[in-house]
């Protein structure tokens, strides 16, 4: 894969013992150093105008002033330092690079993966939250729509948390689809099954809040039976994968049980959907807080695009997953 990476993303300093820290990127790079076919690309940071296309100008000004003042705790979870403004613009810029280069034809071994931080999917139009300042995936989606490089963009979010920010940005939009599989009841406790979009966006939001303990078989089933058919029906030009790795069974902040191989299987599954519908694909890093499991997860996505065949999973999904998926299919008439 081609990995978007910027040293500026290390300058967002959340202090000691914060789970979202620069060691995450260092661990990913250490993991990738052992793999074949890894290329790094540095991209331009996003501009203020591009960020304001999805965030309120007032919030963006407030954040810039907060950071210029040295930063501190924006809220109990979300900490800024004097490097946060540049890191956040760099992180959004890497996502834009990923989306643009995918639409320019980068695929297969050249598939782009933006390794930015701070992450983005909790950032709502008028606020930072949940370690996120600018909604990187949303900025990228809006940028390629504004560029005219795409007419329809889908974002599939497999981070263990619901991407409330991404959902909020596009909830009433018919040109951007958002699907999330997340752990029910976890932060920020949004993403109920019946949140399916509004007005022009009716039916373009898909939420699968799986019960704690769900593993590979549940995720694969949910993608196969719900996310894939919804994506096929939406027929996007680009699929952005909001790729967090905190549903891993050894991640410290969730109770999900996805294995490292599970990330390879999900990657393979999404690739077969995008191949079928002829959509470009870009990956954007979200969460993932176990350093080894985060590095393994990213490496698994990379290796899957480097022609490693994932080891299949024959387990059955939990009955709770089956009934949730059946309810969603009925709701969305899939
Ligand atoms: Zn997360």
Coordinates of C-alpha atoms and ligand atoms in Angstrom, one line a residue:
X1 CA 0.0 0.0 0.0
X2 CA 0.9 3.7 -0.2
X3 CA 0.8 5.1 3.3
X4 CA 0.2 8.8 3.8
X5 CA 2.4 9.9 6.7
X6 CA 3.6 13.2 8.2
X7 CA 6.0 13.9 11.1
X8 CA 3.6 16.8 12.0
X9 CA 1.1 14.3 13.3
X10 CA 3.6 13.4 16.0
X11 CA 3.5 17.0 17.3
X12 CA 0.0 16.6 18.7
X13 CA 1.0 15.9 22.3
X14 CA -1.7 14.5 24.5
X15 CA 0.5 14.1 27.5
X16 CA 1.6 10.9 29.3
X17 CA -0.8 8.0 29.7
X18 CA -3.3 9.3 27.1
X19 CA -4.3 6.3 24.9
X20 CA -4.2 8.4 21.7
X21 CA -0.5 9.3 21.6
X22 CA 2.3 9.6 19.0
X23 CA 3.5 6.0 19.9
X24 CA 0.6 4.7 17.9
X25 CA 2.1 5.9 14.7
X26 CA 5.6 4.8 15.7
X27 CA 4.2 1.3 16.4
X28 CA 2.5 1.1 13.1
X29 CA 5.7 2.1 11.3
X30 CA 7.7 -0.4 13.2
X31 CA 5.2 -3.1 12.2
X32 CA 5.3 -2.0 8.6
X33 CA 9.1 -2.0 8.5
X34 CA 9.0 -5.8 8.4
X35 CA 6.7 -5.9 5.4
X36 CA 7.3 -5.9 1.7
X37 CA 6.0 -3.2 -0.6
X38 CA 5.4 -0.4 1.9
X39 CA 5.7 3.1 0.5
X40 CA 5.3 6.4 2.4
X41 CA 4.0 9.6 0.9
X42 CA 3.8 13.0 2.5
X43 CA 0.8 15.1 1.5
X44 CA 0.0 18.8 1.8
X45 CA -2.0 19.8 4.9
X46 CA -5.7 20.6 4.4
X47 CA -6.4 24.3 4.1
X48 CA -8.7 26.2 6.6
X49 CA -11.3 26.6 3.8
X50 CA -11.4 22.8 3.1
X51 CA -11.9 22.2 6.9
X52 CA -14.6 24.8 7.0
X53 CA -16.5 22.9 4.3
X54 CA -17.5 20.4 7.0
X55 CA -16.9 22.3 10.3
X56 CA -18.4 25.6 11.5
X57 CA -16.0 28.5 11.0
X58 CA -16.6 29.7 14.6
X59 CA -15.4 26.3 16.0
X60 CA -12.4 26.3 13.7
X61 CA -11.4 29.8 14.9
X62 CA -11.9 28.8 18.5
X63 CA -9.7 25.8 18.1
X64 CA -7.0 27.8 16.4
X65 CA -7.0 30.3 19.2
X66 CA -7.0 27.6 21.9
X67 CA -4.0 25.9 20.3
X68 CA -2.2 29.3 19.8
X69 CA -2.7 29.8 23.5
X70 CA -0.8 26.6 24.3
X71 CA -3.7 24.2 24.3
X72 CA -4.9 22.1 27.3
X73 CA -8.0 20.0 28.0
X74 CA -10.7 20.9 25.5
X75 CA -12.9 18.3 27.3
X76 CA -11.9 15.5 29.7
X77 CA -10.9 13.2 26.9
X78 CA -9.7 15.6 24.2
X79 CA -6.4 17.3 24.8
X80 CA -4.6 19.8 22.6
X81 CA -1.0 21.0 22.6
X82 CA 0.8 23.7 20.7
X83 CA 1.4 21.2 17.9
X84 CA -2.3 20.2 17.6
X85 CA -3.4 22.7 15.0
X86 CA -0.7 21.7 12.5
X87 CA -1.1 18.1 13.2
X88 CA -4.9 18.3 12.7
X89 CA -4.5 20.0 9.4
X90 CA -1.8 17.5 8.4
X91 CA -4.1 14.6 9.4
X92 CA -7.0 15.9 7.4
X93 CA -4.6 16.5 4.4
X94 CA -3.4 12.9 4.5
X95 CA -7.1 11.8 4.2
X96 CA -7.6 14.2 1.3
X97 CA -4.5 12.7 -0.4
X98 CA -5.9 9.2 0.1
X99 CA -9.3 10.0 -1.4
X100 CA -7.8 11.9 -4.3
X101 CA -5.2 9.4 -5.2
X102 CA -7.7 6.5 -5.0
X103 CA -10.0 8.4 -7.4
X104 CA -6.9 9.0 -9.6
X105 CA -6.6 5.3 -10.0
X106 CA -4.3 4.1 -7.2
X107 CA -5.6 0.6 -6.4
X108 CA -4.3 -2.9 -5.7
X109 CA -0.8 -2.7 -4.2
X110 CA -1.0 1.1 -4.6
X111 CA -4.2 1.5 -2.5
X112 CA -3.8 4.6 -0.2
X113 CA -3.9 4.5 3.6
X114 CA -3.7 7.8 5.5
X115 CA -1.9 7.3 8.8
X116 CA -2.9 10.5 10.4
X117 CA -3.6 11.6 14.0
X118 CA -5.5 13.1 15.7
X119 CA -8.2 10.8 14.5
X120 CA -11.4 12.3 13.1
X121 CA -14.7 10.4 13.3
X122 CA -16.1 11.8 16.6
X123 CA -15.4 15.4 15.5
X124 CA -18.9 17.0 14.9
X125 CA -19.4 20.2 12.8
X126 CA -19.2 22.6 15.7
X127 CA -17.0 20.7 18.3
X128 CA -14.0 18.5 19.0
X129 CA -14.7 15.3 21.0
X130 CA -13.4 11.8 21.7
X131 CA -9.7 12.6 20.8
X132 CA -10.8 14.1 17.4
X133 CA -10.6 17.7 16.2
X134 CA -11.2 17.7 12.5
X135 CA -13.2 15.0 10.9
X136 CA -10.6 13.7 8.5
X137 CA -12.8 11.2 6.5
X138 CA -15.5 13.8 6.2
X139 CA -13.1 16.5 5.0
X140 CA -11.7 14.0 2.4
X141 CA -15.2 13.1 1.2
X142 CA -16.3 16.7 0.9
X143 CA -13.1 17.7 -0.9
X144 CA -13.4 15.1 -3.7
X145 CA -17.1 16.1 -4.1
X146 CA -16.1 19.8 -4.3
X147 CA -13.3 18.9 -6.7
X148 CA -15.8 17.2 -9.0
X149 CA -13.6 14.0 -8.7
X150 CA -16.6 12.1 -7.3
X151 CA -20.4 12.4 -7.3
X152 CA -21.1 9.9 -4.6
X153 CA -18.9 8.9 -1.7
X154 CA -19.4 6.2 0.9
X155 CA -17.7 5.9 4.3
X156 CA -17.5 2.6 6.0
X157 CA -16.4 2.8 9.7
X158 CA -15.2 -0.4 11.4
X159 CA -13.8 1.4 14.4
X160 CA -15.3 0.0 17.6
X161 CA -16.9 3.3 18.4
X162 CA -19.7 4.9 16.5
X163 CA -18.5 7.7 14.2
X164 CA -21.1 10.2 15.5
X165 CA -19.3 13.1 13.9
X166 CA -19.2 11.6 10.4
X167 CA -22.8 10.7 10.7
X168 CA -23.8 14.2 11.8
X169 CA -21.9 15.9 9.0
X170 CA -23.8 13.9 6.3
X171 CA -27.0 12.8 8.0
X172 CA -29.2 14.8 5.6
X173 CA -27.1 14.3 2.5
X174 CA -28.0 12.0 -0.3
X175 CA -24.5 12.1 -1.9
X176 CA -22.6 10.7 1.1
X177 CA -23.3 7.3 2.6
X178 CA -22.2 6.4 6.1
X179 CA -22.2 2.9 7.6
X180 CA -20.8 1.9 11.0
X181 CA -20.4 -1.3 12.9
X182 CA -19.7 -0.6 16.5
X183 CA -20.0 -1.9 20.1
X184 CA -23.4 -1.1 21.5
X185 CA -23.4 1.2 24.6
X186 CA -19.8 2.3 24.2
X187 CA -18.8 6.0 23.8
X188 CA -20.4 8.1 22.5
X189 CA -23.6 6.0 22.8
X190 CA -25.0 7.0 19.4
X191 CA -25.5 5.0 16.3
X192 CA -28.8 3.1 17.1
X193 CA -30.1 0.8 14.4
X194 CA -33.0 3.2 13.6
X195 CA -30.7 6.2 12.8
X196 CA -30.9 5.8 9.1
X197 CA -30.6 9.4 7.8
X198 CA -33.1 12.3 7.2
X199 CA -34.6 14.1 4.2
X200 CA -32.3 13.7 1.2
X201 CA -30.2 11.4 3.4
X202 CA -33.0 9.0 4.3
X203 CA -31.5 5.5 4.0
X204 CA -27.9 6.7 3.5
X205 CA -26.9 6.1 7.1
X206 CA -26.5 2.5 8.3
X207 CA -25.8 1.5 11.9
X208 CA -25.1 -1.9 13.4
X209 CA -24.6 -1.6 17.1
X210 CA -23.3 -5.2 17.8
X211 CA -23.3 -6.6 21.4
X212 CA -20.1 -6.7 23.4
X213 CA -18.1 -9.8 22.6
X214 CA -18.8 -9.9 18.9
X215 CA -15.9 -11.3 16.9
X216 CA -14.8 -12.1 13.4
X217 CA -17.8 -14.1 12.4
X218 CA -20.2 -11.4 13.5
X219 CA -18.4 -8.6 11.7
X220 CA -18.1 -10.7 8.5
X221 CA -21.7 -11.6 8.6
X222 CA -22.8 -8.0 9.2
X223 CA -20.7 -6.8 6.3
X224 CA -21.9 -9.5 4.0
X225 CA -25.6 -9.2 4.8
X226 CA -26.0 -5.5 5.5
X227 CA -23.1 -3.3 4.7
X228 CA -22.3 -4.8 1.3
X229 CA -25.8 -4.8 -0.1
X230 CA -26.3 -1.2 1.2
X231 CA -23.1 -0.1 -0.5
X232 CA -24.1 -1.9 -3.7
X233 CA -27.4 -0.1 -3.7
X234 CA -25.7 3.3 -3.1
X235 CA -23.2 2.7 -5.8
X236 CA -20.5 5.2 -4.8
X237 CA -17.5 6.3 -6.8
X238 CA -15.3 6.1 -3.7
X239 CA -15.4 4.1 -0.5
X240 CA -13.4 5.6 2.4
X241 CA -12.8 3.0 5.2
X242 CA -12.6 4.7 8.5
X243 CA -10.2 2.1 9.9
X244 CA -9.9 1.9 13.6
X245 CA -8.4 -1.2 15.2
X246 CA -10.0 -0.9 18.7
X247 CA -12.5 -3.8 18.1
X248 CA -9.4 -6.1 18.3
X249 CA -9.8 -8.7 21.0
X250 CA -6.7 -7.4 22.8
X251 CA -7.4 -3.7 22.5
X252 CA -7.6 -2.3 26.0
X253 CA -10.7 -0.1 25.6
X254 CA -13.4 -2.4 24.0
X255 CA -14.9 -5.8 24.7
X256 CA -15.1 -6.9 21.0
X257 CA -13.2 -9.9 19.9
X258 CA -12.0 -9.3 16.3
X259 CA -8.7 -11.0 15.6
X260 CA -5.8 -9.7 13.5
X261 CA -6.8 -12.1 10.8
X262 CA -10.3 -10.7 11.1
X263 CA -9.0 -7.3 9.8
X264 CA -7.6 -9.1 6.8
X265 CA -10.9 -10.8 6.1
X266 CA -12.8 -7.6 6.4
X267 CA -10.4 -5.9 4.0
X268 CA -10.8 -8.7 1.5
X269 CA -14.6 -8.5 1.8
X270 CA -14.7 -4.7 1.3
X271 CA -12.3 -5.1 -1.6
X272 CA -14.6 -7.6 -3.3
X273 CA -17.6 -5.2 -2.9
X274 CA -15.6 -2.2 -4.3
X275 CA -14.3 -4.4 -7.2
X276 CA -17.9 -5.4 -8.0
X277 CA -19.3 -1.8 -8.0
X278 CA -16.2 -0.3 -9.6
X279 CA -15.5 2.1 -6.7
X280 CA -12.1 3.4 -5.7
X281 CA -11.0 2.7 -2.1
X282 CA -9.0 4.8 0.4
X283 CA -8.2 3.9 4.1
X284 CA -8.1 6.5 6.8
X285 CA -6.8 5.7 10.3
X286 CA -9.2 6.2 13.2
X287 CA -8.7 4.6 16.7
X288 CA -6.8 1.6 18.0
X289 CA -5.1 1.7 21.4
X290 CA -3.2 -1.5 21.9
X291 CA 0.1 -0.7 20.2
X292 CA 0.9 -4.2 19.0
X293 CA -2.7 -5.0 17.9
X294 CA -2.9 -1.6 16.1
X295 CA 0.4 -2.3 14.3
X296 CA -0.9 -5.9 13.4
X297 CA -4.2 -4.6 12.2
X298 CA -2.6 -2.1 9.8
X299 CA -0.1 -4.7 8.6
X300 CA -3.0 -7.1 7.9
X301 CA -4.8 -4.5 5.7
X302 CA -1.5 -3.9 3.9
X303 CA -0.7 -7.6 3.4
X304 CA -4.2 -8.2 2.0
X305 CA -3.5 -5.6 -0.7
X306 CA 0.0 -7.2 -1.1
X307 CA -1.7 -10.4 -2.3
X308 CA -1.7 -12.4 0.9
X309 CA -4.8 -14.5 1.0
X310 CA -6.6 -14.3 4.4
X311 CA -7.4 -17.5 6.3
X312 CA -11.1 -18.0 6.1
X313 CA -13.4 -18.1 9.1
X314 CA -16.1 -20.8 9.3
X315 CA -17.6 -19.8 12.6
X316 CA -21.2 -18.9 12.8
X317 CA -22.3 -15.4 14.0
X318 CA -24.1 -15.0 17.3
X319 CA -27.9 -15.2 17.2
X320 CA -28.0 -11.6 18.5
X321 CA -26.0 -10.5 15.5
X322 CA -28.3 -12.4 13.1
X323 CA -31.4 -10.9 14.5
X324 CA -30.0 -7.3 14.5
X325 CA -28.9 -7.7 10.9
X326 CA -32.4 -9.1 10.0
X327 CA -34.0 -6.1 11.7
X328 CA -31.7 -3.6 9.8
X329 CA -32.3 -5.3 6.4
X330 CA -36.1 -5.0 6.9
X331 CA -35.8 -1.4 8.0
X332 CA -33.6 -0.5 5.0
X333 CA -35.5 -2.8 2.6
X334 CA -32.2 -4.5 1.6
Ligands
LIG1 ZN1 -12.5 4.0 18.4

